[in-house]
XYZ file of C-alpha atoms in Angstrom:
703
model
C -14.234 12.902 -9.755
C -10.972 13.713 -11.410
C -10.014 17.442 -11.847
C -9.162 16.994 -15.486
C -10.293 14.062 -17.735
C -7.885 12.415 -20.223
C -8.006 13.967 -23.714
C -7.101 10.564 -25.158
C -6.589 7.065 -23.745
C -6.216 3.522 -24.915
C -4.603 0.190 -24.714
C -1.509 -0.492 -26.919
C 0.493 -3.534 -27.471
C 4.278 -2.673 -26.973
C 7.275 -4.968 -26.480
C 5.052 -8.025 -26.315
C 2.521 -6.774 -23.690
C -0.544 -4.604 -23.411
C -0.088 -1.198 -21.713
C -2.688 1.536 -21.037
C -2.047 5.161 -21.573
C -3.764 8.476 -20.993
C -2.870 11.923 -22.183
C -3.923 15.398 -20.863
C -3.661 18.766 -22.232
C -3.087 19.920 -25.891
C -0.891 17.628 -28.068
C 0.720 20.803 -29.573
C 2.214 21.658 -26.157
C 5.501 20.621 -24.987
C 5.385 16.786 -24.009
C 5.788 15.551 -20.486
C 6.038 11.794 -19.915
C 5.178 10.633 -16.473
C 6.655 7.146 -16.003
C 5.183 4.077 -14.230
C 6.657 2.853 -10.962
C 6.746 -0.345 -9.259
C 3.483 -2.306 -10.076
C 2.248 -2.072 -6.432
C 0.541 0.953 -7.718
C -0.390 2.534 -11.153
C -0.227 5.881 -12.868
C -2.812 7.469 -10.506
C 0.068 8.080 -8.021
C 0.701 11.024 -10.278
C -2.901 12.477 -9.637
C -1.532 15.560 -7.798
C 0.692 16.494 -10.707
C -1.383 15.807 -13.803
C -4.084 18.658 -13.372
C -1.438 21.278 -12.611
C 1.115 20.281 -15.227
C -1.442 19.651 -17.943
C -2.322 23.347 -17.953
C 1.188 23.861 -19.549
C 2.322 20.581 -21.048
C 0.864 17.709 -23.057
C 1.157 15.114 -20.190
C 1.352 11.390 -20.911
C 0.983 8.619 -18.344
C 1.030 4.872 -18.942
C 0.492 1.743 -16.864
C 2.785 -1.266 -17.981
C 1.733 -4.621 -17.266
C 0.772 -5.696 -13.803
C -1.530 -3.005 -12.427
C -3.949 -0.187 -13.489
C -5.089 -0.517 -17.221
C -1.981 -2.693 -17.947
C -2.234 -6.389 -19.012
C -2.496 -8.679 -16.034
C 0.017 -11.598 -16.413
C 2.477 -13.403 -14.221
C 5.148 -13.612 -16.934
C 8.164 -12.112 -15.325
C 9.407 -10.874 -18.819
C 6.530 -8.181 -18.636
C 8.341 -6.543 -15.749
C 11.911 -6.267 -16.942
C 13.101 -2.704 -16.525
C 14.372 -2.446 -20.071
C 11.090 -3.480 -21.436
C 8.935 -0.988 -19.386
C 11.421 1.686 -20.297
C 11.152 0.861 -24.115
C 7.407 0.966 -23.949
C 7.629 4.509 -22.983
C 9.652 5.291 -26.070
C 7.106 3.200 -28.097
C 4.327 5.288 -26.685
C 6.082 8.434 -27.628
C 6.383 7.109 -31.214
C 2.765 6.143 -31.305
C 1.685 9.591 -30.125
C 4.140 11.306 -32.599
C 6.088 12.854 -29.857
C 9.721 13.407 -30.809
C 11.020 14.687 -27.453
C 9.622 14.851 -23.906
C 10.654 16.023 -20.483
C 10.381 12.916 -18.292
C 9.302 12.433 -14.677
C 10.149 9.118 -12.754
C 9.312 8.155 -9.170
C 10.939 5.350 -7.166
C 11.341 2.448 -9.590
C 10.417 4.849 -12.405
C 13.788 6.655 -11.573
C 15.523 3.481 -13.078
C 13.348 3.528 -16.032
C 14.038 7.351 -16.563
C 17.873 6.991 -15.994
C 17.941 4.390 -18.618
C 15.744 6.242 -21.137
C 17.912 9.385 -20.879
C 21.130 7.307 -21.306
C 19.903 5.089 -24.256
C 17.767 7.781 -25.936
C 19.316 11.043 -25.319
C 17.652 12.784 -28.252
C 14.266 11.780 -26.868
C 14.671 13.043 -23.257
C 14.838 16.896 -22.991
C 15.107 16.873 -19.116
C 14.789 14.413 -16.376
C 13.105 14.674 -12.918
C 13.754 11.802 -10.333
C 11.696 11.593 -7.158
C 12.564 9.127 -4.477
C 15.437 7.851 -6.492
C 16.872 4.464 -5.684
C 19.509 4.373 -8.432
C 23.032 4.003 -6.894
C 25.946 4.498 -9.421
C 27.786 1.531 -8.150
C 24.626 -0.656 -7.602
C 25.096 -4.376 -8.369
C 22.452 -6.610 -9.905
C 20.486 -8.662 -7.295
C 21.883 -12.086 -6.754
C 20.336 -15.388 -7.191
C 20.677 -16.009 -3.386
C 18.631 -12.706 -2.755
C 15.986 -13.951 -5.114
C 15.799 -17.475 -3.377
C 15.398 -15.871 0.012
C 12.367 -13.972 -1.363
C 10.624 -17.169 -2.098
C 11.735 -19.242 1.080
C 9.256 -19.480 4.031
C 10.290 -17.639 7.184
C 9.921 -18.438 10.784
C 8.448 -15.084 11.457
C 7.285 -12.211 9.633
C 8.009 -9.000 11.506
C 8.841 -5.596 9.823
C 10.671 -6.073 6.683
C 10.513 -9.794 6.905
C 7.156 -9.432 5.414
C 8.726 -8.629 1.925
C 8.387 -12.336 1.144
C 6.337 -14.106 -1.502
C 4.835 -16.579 1.141
C 3.587 -13.809 3.314
C 2.200 -11.879 0.348
C 0.140 -14.908 -0.785
C -1.449 -15.269 2.662
C -1.648 -11.703 3.994
C -1.408 -9.511 1.008
C -3.405 -6.657 2.465
C -1.383 -6.523 5.677
C 1.875 -6.407 3.430
C 0.351 -3.481 1.732
C -0.591 -1.674 4.786
C 2.922 -2.289 6.303
C 4.710 -1.061 3.093
C 2.694 2.093 2.606
C 2.857 2.786 6.395
C 6.740 2.911 5.767
C 6.326 4.847 2.600
C 4.255 7.692 4.181
C 6.400 8.477 7.187
C 4.851 11.924 7.441
C 2.214 12.383 10.088
C -1.402 12.751 9.000
C -0.899 10.828 5.620
C -4.016 8.687 5.942
C -5.360 9.682 2.522
C -2.382 8.845 0.628
C -1.899 5.628 2.685
C -5.558 4.644 1.930
C -5.247 5.446 -1.766
C -2.140 3.376 -2.218
C -3.558 0.380 -0.472
C -6.385 0.648 -2.615
C -4.201 0.702 -5.802
C -2.179 -2.167 -4.443
C -5.458 -4.254 -4.175
C -5.983 -3.756 -7.831
C -3.193 -6.291 -8.545
C -2.463 -9.687 -7.086
C 0.234 -10.957 -4.725
C 1.162 -13.577 -7.593
C 1.651 -10.756 -9.998
C 3.573 -8.442 -7.635
C 5.885 -11.270 -6.489
C 6.963 -11.629 -10.274
C 8.078 -7.968 -10.182
C 10.843 -8.440 -7.452
C 13.851 -10.508 -6.683
C 14.708 -11.572 -10.101
C 18.220 -10.739 -11.652
C 16.765 -10.795 -15.030
C 14.482 -7.792 -14.249
C 17.255 -5.357 -13.597
C 18.523 -3.055 -16.478
C 21.258 -4.634 -18.662
C 23.323 -1.255 -18.528
C 25.167 -0.941 -15.375
C 23.914 2.056 -13.258
C 27.276 3.939 -13.295
C 27.455 3.752 -17.059
C 23.925 4.879 -17.442
C 24.394 7.751 -15.051
C 27.502 8.837 -16.961
C 25.857 8.894 -20.235
C 23.030 11.238 -19.294
C 23.254 14.459 -21.170
C 19.991 16.280 -20.223
C 19.416 18.387 -17.209
C 18.470 16.333 -14.159
C 16.542 17.347 -11.042
C 16.776 15.007 -8.017
C 13.892 15.430 -5.330
C 14.280 13.242 -2.312
C 12.578 13.209 1.042
C 15.162 13.058 4.025
C 12.927 10.606 5.905
C 12.644 8.174 2.886
C 12.262 4.695 4.517
C 11.962 2.950 1.117
C 14.743 4.407 -0.929
C 17.338 5.967 1.405
C 18.445 9.587 0.555
C 21.980 8.352 0.290
C 21.224 6.908 -3.110
C 20.526 10.514 -4.490
C 23.492 11.930 -2.521
C 25.829 9.405 -4.178
C 24.326 10.159 -7.492
C 24.830 13.887 -6.908
C 28.461 13.331 -6.162
C 28.964 11.324 -9.416
C 26.993 13.929 -11.200
C 27.500 17.364 -9.555
C 25.745 19.000 -12.366
C 22.490 17.525 -11.330
C 20.190 19.710 -9.197
C 19.338 18.208 -5.935
C 16.421 19.186 -3.733
C 16.347 17.737 -0.200
C 12.898 17.779 1.429
C 13.435 17.564 5.167
C 10.637 15.749 7.039
C 9.323 14.163 3.872
C 9.034 10.489 3.117
C 9.353 8.453 -0.067
C 6.379 9.970 -1.961
C 6.603 13.696 -1.592
C 4.824 14.202 -4.935
C 1.787 12.848 -3.084
C 2.107 14.140 0.427
C 4.007 17.495 -0.287
C 2.409 18.035 -3.695
C 2.621 21.845 -3.710
C 6.259 22.069 -3.062
C 7.188 19.248 -5.613
C 4.993 20.804 -8.196
C 6.707 24.245 -7.765
C 10.037 22.499 -7.885
C 9.084 20.763 -11.014
C 7.862 23.930 -12.578
C 10.867 26.060 -11.709
C 13.119 23.289 -13.154
C 11.091 23.007 -16.321
C 10.808 26.728 -16.589
C 7.111 26.981 -17.277
C 6.176 29.595 -19.752
C 5.487 33.024 -18.217
C 2.788 35.509 -19.546
C 4.329 37.559 -22.459
C 2.905 40.673 -20.790
C 3.370 41.110 -17.234
C 2.841 44.185 -15.086
C 3.655 45.346 -11.500
C 2.676 48.307 -9.506
C 4.843 50.497 -7.156
C 3.459 49.690 -3.630
C 2.433 53.366 -2.819
C 0.433 53.619 -6.076
C -1.711 50.579 -5.511
C -5.028 52.301 -5.546
C -7.638 51.322 -5.197
C -7.069 48.654 -2.586
C -7.919 45.140 -3.736
C -9.283 42.074 -2.032
C -9.503 38.578 -3.441
C -12.506 36.962 -2.003
C -12.674 33.094 -2.073
C -16.450 31.849 -1.794
C -17.023 28.268 -1.477
C -19.279 26.674 -4.008
C -20.453 23.842 -1.691
C -23.936 25.267 -1.043
C -25.163 28.772 -2.099
C -25.486 30.027 1.430
C -21.758 31.066 1.586
C -22.155 33.558 -1.279
C -25.175 35.326 0.339
C -23.310 36.015 3.542
C -20.162 36.952 1.632
C -22.135 39.486 -0.360
C -23.476 40.815 2.867
C -20.051 41.170 4.343
C -18.783 42.864 0.918
C -21.521 45.412 1.003
C -20.534 46.433 4.651
C -16.745 46.373 3.605
C -17.389 48.807 0.853
C -19.092 51.235 3.289
C -16.064 51.107 5.648
C -13.367 51.042 2.876
C -14.977 52.996 0.077
C -12.022 52.492 -2.406
C -11.975 48.769 -1.941
C -12.078 46.707 -5.138
C -13.142 43.042 -4.685
C -12.387 40.261 -7.140
C -14.321 37.046 -6.493
C -12.611 33.631 -6.827
C -15.619 31.303 -7.319
C -17.229 28.828 -9.566
C -20.651 27.736 -10.635
C -23.331 27.835 -9.060
C -21.818 30.744 -6.866
C -20.951 32.590 -9.874
C -24.610 32.936 -11.109
C -25.462 34.762 -7.748
C -22.362 37.015 -8.062
C -23.269 37.912 -11.737
C -26.826 38.937 -10.631
C -25.254 41.045 -8.026
C -23.087 42.827 -10.470
C -19.879 41.550 -8.852
C -16.421 41.057 -10.681
C -15.444 37.343 -10.979
C -11.746 36.871 -11.760
C -11.581 35.345 -15.260
C -9.086 32.583 -14.013
C -11.898 31.268 -11.876
C -13.214 29.488 -14.841
C -10.300 27.109 -14.930
C -11.117 25.682 -11.393
C -12.097 22.000 -11.035
C -15.861 21.904 -10.066
C -16.313 21.114 -6.266
C -20.111 21.117 -6.307
C -20.144 18.736 -9.249
C -17.901 16.399 -7.219
C -20.121 16.577 -4.191
C -23.151 15.624 -6.596
C -21.240 12.422 -7.882
C -20.761 11.340 -4.184
C -24.472 11.551 -3.227
C -27.328 9.214 -3.779
C -30.964 8.968 -2.535
C -30.651 11.741 -0.050
C -27.358 10.350 1.177
C -23.993 12.103 1.219
C -21.132 10.980 3.197
C -19.770 14.456 3.496
C -16.564 13.668 5.204
C -15.580 11.140 2.629
C -16.801 13.483 -0.248
C -14.336 16.107 1.463
C -11.688 13.578 1.813
C -11.940 12.437 -1.893
C -11.630 16.049 -3.055
C -7.647 16.104 -2.422
C -6.746 16.122 -5.971
C -9.422 18.846 -6.839
C -8.399 20.834 -3.843
C -4.766 20.702 -4.815
C -5.645 21.614 -8.521
C -7.605 24.592 -7.359
C -4.949 25.681 -4.923
C -2.245 25.663 -7.546
C -4.377 27.862 -9.677
C -5.020 30.069 -6.754
C -1.188 30.332 -6.127
C -0.628 30.984 -9.905
C -3.178 34.071 -9.618
C -1.699 35.544 -6.339
C 1.851 35.309 -7.664
C 0.850 37.199 -10.847
C -1.415 39.960 -9.190
C -1.137 41.824 -6.033
C -3.819 41.960 -3.511
C -4.107 43.931 -0.239
C -5.927 41.026 1.471
C -7.334 37.418 0.923
C -10.676 36.587 2.298
C -11.754 32.875 2.429
C -15.177 31.621 3.162
C -14.599 28.001 3.945
C -11.655 28.131 1.502
C -10.662 24.812 2.619
C -7.965 24.211 -0.056
C -6.396 27.599 0.421
C -6.320 27.256 4.206
C -4.931 23.640 4.130
C -2.151 24.140 1.746
C -1.186 27.621 3.044
C -0.594 25.746 6.380
C 1.351 23.175 4.656
C 3.396 25.780 2.846
C 3.331 28.768 5.014
C 6.080 30.519 3.006
C 3.445 31.102 0.072
C 1.528 33.557 2.147
C 2.014 37.021 0.623
C -1.141 39.112 1.815
C -3.202 39.330 5.014
C -5.385 36.335 5.147
C -8.880 35.934 6.716
C -10.657 32.815 7.163
C -14.306 32.325 8.140
C -16.388 29.277 8.598
C -19.680 28.172 10.345
C -18.432 24.567 11.053
C -15.437 23.697 13.292
C -14.463 19.955 13.559
C -15.365 16.635 11.734
C -17.664 14.341 13.918
C -18.223 10.783 13.078
C -21.778 9.917 11.790
C -21.584 6.508 13.345
C -19.393 6.676 16.485
C -19.837 2.845 16.932
C -18.961 2.063 13.413
C -15.751 1.462 11.735
C -12.756 2.198 14.003
C -10.696 3.308 11.020
C -13.229 5.756 10.133
C -13.429 7.149 13.570
C -9.549 7.350 13.502
C -9.435 9.296 10.379
C -11.945 11.745 11.502
C -9.884 12.496 14.620
C -6.648 12.491 12.547
C -8.005 15.312 10.281
C -9.085 17.366 13.348
C -5.608 16.697 14.976
C -3.832 17.929 11.893
C -5.874 21.129 11.935
C -5.210 21.678 15.621
C -1.489 21.099 15.120
C -1.304 23.405 12.163
C -2.923 26.305 13.923
C -0.642 25.770 16.845
C 2.514 25.760 14.697
C 1.560 28.597 12.410
C -0.800 31.021 14.417
C 0.448 33.794 12.297
C -0.802 32.355 9.112
C -4.306 33.428 9.505
C -4.594 37.126 10.424
C -8.194 36.636 11.370
C -10.305 33.520 11.982
C -14.013 34.330 12.169
C -16.651 31.833 13.352
C -20.097 32.551 11.612
C -22.076 32.159 14.909
C -21.718 32.054 18.712
C -19.494 29.740 20.750
C -22.737 28.165 22.306
C -24.002 27.256 18.848
C -21.133 24.687 18.633
C -21.507 21.030 19.682
C -19.871 20.558 23.107
C -17.985 17.492 21.855
C -14.325 16.389 21.703
C -12.484 16.587 18.404
C -11.514 13.010 19.109
C -9.853 10.851 21.594
C -7.140 12.867 23.467
C -7.910 16.017 21.515
C -9.744 19.240 23.240
C -13.469 20.133 23.234
C -14.628 21.810 20.126
C -16.078 24.810 22.017
C -13.082 25.391 24.289
C -10.672 25.281 21.171
C -12.752 27.554 19.172
C -12.725 30.195 21.985
C -8.832 30.345 21.714
C -8.623 30.277 17.967
C -11.787 32.038 16.551
C -13.665 35.170 17.054
C -17.462 34.853 16.938
C -19.356 37.400 14.924
C -22.898 35.787 15.137
C -24.766 34.290 12.416
C -24.512 36.493 9.129
C -27.768 36.999 7.319
C -28.159 38.764 3.966
C -31.130 40.693 5.195
C -32.723 42.283 8.384
C -34.973 39.906 9.896
C -37.152 42.714 11.209
C -38.338 43.566 7.753
C -39.355 39.952 7.061
C -41.466 38.978 9.916
C -44.819 39.773 8.315
C -45.501 37.487 5.251
C -48.492 39.439 3.836
C -46.728 42.438 2.466
C -43.953 40.207 1.188
C -46.431 38.062 -0.787
C -47.994 41.007 -2.253
C -44.706 42.415 -3.414
C -43.401 39.075 -4.706
C -46.757 38.343 -6.433
C -48.087 35.632 -4.429
C -51.784 35.106 -3.608
C -52.395 36.214 -0.170
C -55.282 33.634 0.430
C -54.678 30.173 1.714
C -51.607 28.398 3.013
C -48.529 28.884 1.002
C -45.690 26.267 1.234
C -42.123 26.164 -0.090
C -39.762 23.250 -0.741
C -36.124 24.054 -1.527
C -32.894 21.943 -1.553
C -30.013 24.364 -2.397
C -27.613 24.578 -5.186
C -26.659 20.806 -5.837
C -28.534 17.936 -7.314
C -28.379 15.840 -4.085
C -31.856 17.087 -3.070
C -33.647 15.455 -5.984
C -35.033 12.520 -3.937
C -36.405 14.808 -1.299
C -38.139 16.957 -3.753
C -39.648 13.904 -5.449
C -40.997 12.817 -1.959
C -42.347 16.245 -1.285
C -44.074 16.347 -4.630
C -45.672 12.935 -3.876
C -46.908 14.061 -0.504
C -48.344 17.315 -1.585
C -51.473 15.775 -3.239
C -52.120 13.793 0.015
C -51.797 17.214 1.980
C -54.305 18.705 -0.379
C -56.979 16.139 0.609
C -56.999 17.791 4.050
C -55.758 21.334 3.153
C -57.441 21.872 -0.217
C -56.517 25.480 -0.615
C -52.737 24.829 -0.001
C -50.230 25.866 -2.628
C -46.640 24.950 -2.829
C -43.698 26.604 -4.646
C -40.839 24.192 -5.202
C -37.358 25.542 -5.906
C -35.235 22.744 -7.474
C -32.034 24.832 -7.854
C -29.715 25.133 -10.895
C -28.716 21.622 -11.075
C -32.012 19.904 -10.966
C -34.605 20.068 -13.935
C -37.990 20.842 -12.443
C -39.677 19.013 -15.436
C -38.334 15.858 -14.116
C -40.289 16.169 -10.963
C -43.941 15.192 -10.533
C -46.788 17.560 -11.239
C -49.581 18.299 -9.027
C -52.452 20.845 -8.730
C -51.422 23.739 -6.806
C -47.589 22.911 -7.217
C -45.577 25.457 -8.867
C -41.930 24.431 -9.830
C -39.051 26.834 -10.308
C -35.476 26.156 -11.215
C -34.089 29.190 -9.351
C -35.352 32.409 -7.660
C -33.114 35.251 -6.746
C -32.932 36.003 -2.960
C -34.665 32.793 -1.881
C -34.747 34.027 1.594
C -37.441 36.622 0.726
C -39.677 33.854 -0.784
C -39.005 31.511 2.229
C -40.218 34.354 4.530
C -43.459 34.198 2.798
C -44.018 30.614 3.709
C -46.565 29.345 6.181
C -44.240 26.428 6.273
C -41.390 24.970 4.372
C -39.700 21.701 3.700
C -35.834 21.893 3.226
C -32.762 19.849 3.447
C -30.510 20.166 6.574
C -28.196 22.885 5.220
C -27.427 25.723 7.605
C -28.153 28.702 5.394
C -31.581 27.847 4.405
C -32.650 26.745 7.864
C -31.099 29.809 9.559
C -32.939 32.006 7.252
C -36.038 30.358 8.244
C -35.226 30.736 11.903
C -34.548 34.443 11.331
C -37.921 35.032 9.534
C -39.625 32.959 12.401
C -41.218 30.530 9.896
C -42.034 27.096 10.567
C -40.274 24.287 8.716
C -39.410 20.648 8.403
C -35.933 19.636 7.691
C -34.317 16.527 6.573
C -30.503 16.178 7.249
C -28.651 14.223 4.573
C -27.879 10.820 5.763
C -24.099 10.501 6.677
C -23.587 14.252 6.320
C -21.467 14.998 9.455
C -22.260 18.817 9.279
C -25.929 18.444 8.885
C -26.348 15.738 11.352
C -24.232 17.261 14.106
C -23.418 20.845 13.698
C -26.739 22.178 12.032
C -28.985 19.983 14.125
C -27.264 21.137 17.279
C -27.601 24.718 16.206
C -31.201 24.337 15.351
C -31.860 22.743 18.556
C -30.070 25.638 20.250
C -32.604 27.985 18.511
C -35.563 25.669 19.327
C -36.269 25.718 15.550
C -37.582 23.274 13.005
C -39.013 19.660 12.975
C -36.352 17.220 12.181
C -37.266 14.157 10.152
C -35.357 11.117 8.851
C -35.666 10.775 5.049
C -35.469 6.903 4.950
C -38.030 6.537 7.874
C -40.572 9.140 6.423
C -43.402 7.972 4.042
C -45.189 10.462 1.826
C -48.204 10.043 4.069
C -46.316 10.848 7.192
C -44.711 13.718 5.595
C -48.089 15.259 4.565
C -49.241 14.943 8.043
C -46.216 16.542 9.537
C -46.434 19.510 7.184
C -50.142 19.955 7.975
C -49.103 20.001 11.750
C -46.434 22.689 11.210
C -49.095 24.972 9.678
C -50.652 25.398 13.212
C -47.602 24.917 15.325
C -46.518 27.929 17.134
C -43.175 29.549 16.349
C -40.998 30.766 19.368
C -37.411 30.488 18.094
C -34.515 32.121 19.900
C -33.500 35.396 18.110
C -30.633 35.698 15.928
C -28.500 38.792 17.063
C -28.377 41.418 14.302
C -25.383 43.113 12.852
C -23.084 40.167 12.201
C -22.124 41.097 8.736
C -21.186 44.443 10.018
C -19.078 42.970 12.764
C -17.319 40.645 10.448
C -16.529 43.646 7.937
C -15.156 45.767 10.755
C -12.703 43.099 11.742
C -11.666 42.453 8.210
C -11.401 46.281 7.557
C -9.007 46.698 10.425
C -6.463 44.574 8.300
C -6.826 47.181 5.634
């Protein structure tokens, strides 16, 4: 799912070929044209800039011929630098834009340089990233072009830049090229994206985009650079292996008025790999509009103290424990004012609890909606869903950064605030307040250890990056809390050559125990609870619940179909099915004795009434059932690394629940298992009380 969708898009015939364009933001805003680059990728390479910049600009992107939405053709004329540049001007004319700020990357720097030189009244300012334009650069010779087409005896390293190799081993060329492009460690996501985009064109087309003297701009580079009148920002990675940084240094020598930002340790595509830094450099250069009314408070008069609490929307369990911590915090720090940074469906729970949700939260991209799009038929490859959230995470972090730059907080508290945690470690200078991170899961574990070796490598790479970040910047988190005990963590390796999860957690996390939003002692007897909540006290009472996303629709369907079969042997059984805020209960089957609800407040109270429950493999719901000592059946989502490994291990530790596999469970067998759990004795390990108080005490110590 993209963080922002285009406000307009379409195909357009310009300069003899079809291009594809998209616009984002309000047309009345200042225009920002993001140029295409080499046809080996398309305009999605700007995905880390578009959501952020479209909050301030009318952002325009386009694919010229060759890749993305552009026309597929092997006509070399389609790839002439001058033609692609003029298509950008034609697109501005089509959209009624008189002048725009312009961004170019790699080959796009040539387009931008020529555009600013030939159309000075159309380009307000220019940003060049990974520039390869050298002032005294000569046009490619015919000999160079011929060599590109000639077979070679071997194809090692850059010898792979050859048409014959591309035609026979195109994907290997892509993997080599993008391996060089992303020279930074732990760049597997950008690498994977770019290889995928490269596969959207053909080696035959790509070969026509290089090694042809007719493709290069007609205006000599030095003349073009000299004619530029607008402000220019150069951003270049010092470890660029595609376009050496010397190109930008020479450009800056010829035009010392150009701003020049060197990114040490960055490769050719810092706008992808170091997107936060690049976005902030762009925003400073373009002088984004500031709020007309700003305020600041003297440090000693900042009362009451204020906390910004980031509550993850992936599952409703986080917000319940966050509210429990917040209640304890307020008893320890009476003057504490809490602002919540949250999105639907978490905001619904917070609103019912009377909490203050920061208004900027509404601008966040939906994380839970993304997870729903990634799921199907009780299957959610949670690691890949997490991995494909990169642009959503970046978009939401930029919003978070804007907030904490504008307002002062005494502490940031993040419950599985993955985007905040990751990008702060990538940009530690942006931390401006004490920061607390808490989580109930540590480490990605492959769901199929014998499967794809690349997948196993990527799991381990993510873990290695986290381990290295923590070791390099231990100061960044003032407090790391694990919601549980060390023994509840799987005794497994993070990956080959990496430490054990449990051992590493002992060094980097403080355990507080499992946090519950209630005192289990008051929920062990279901009879008074049923009476208080209005349930009939006669006959077995069953519950089915799947959390706050739509991924549980198939499980609820199966449970609804199994219930009439159960009624044949347990005729007085009744079931309450809680579908959650994203599943319409009317879409689920009806049955005698089955009551369907979209949402119930404090679900844990209702689950504590159950003679048995059927749930997904989510941690919060299952642990609430453990705390209430209620029998239950649970179905871990297929390919969900946390539910299959971490949650299942923890439930085994507590000797709790009956685990079933969704695909291998028929409605008949499900009915039989539910009936068995009605008489199955419960003897779970006890959850130690007081976890929310312990967490609050540790957080309060920072205030």
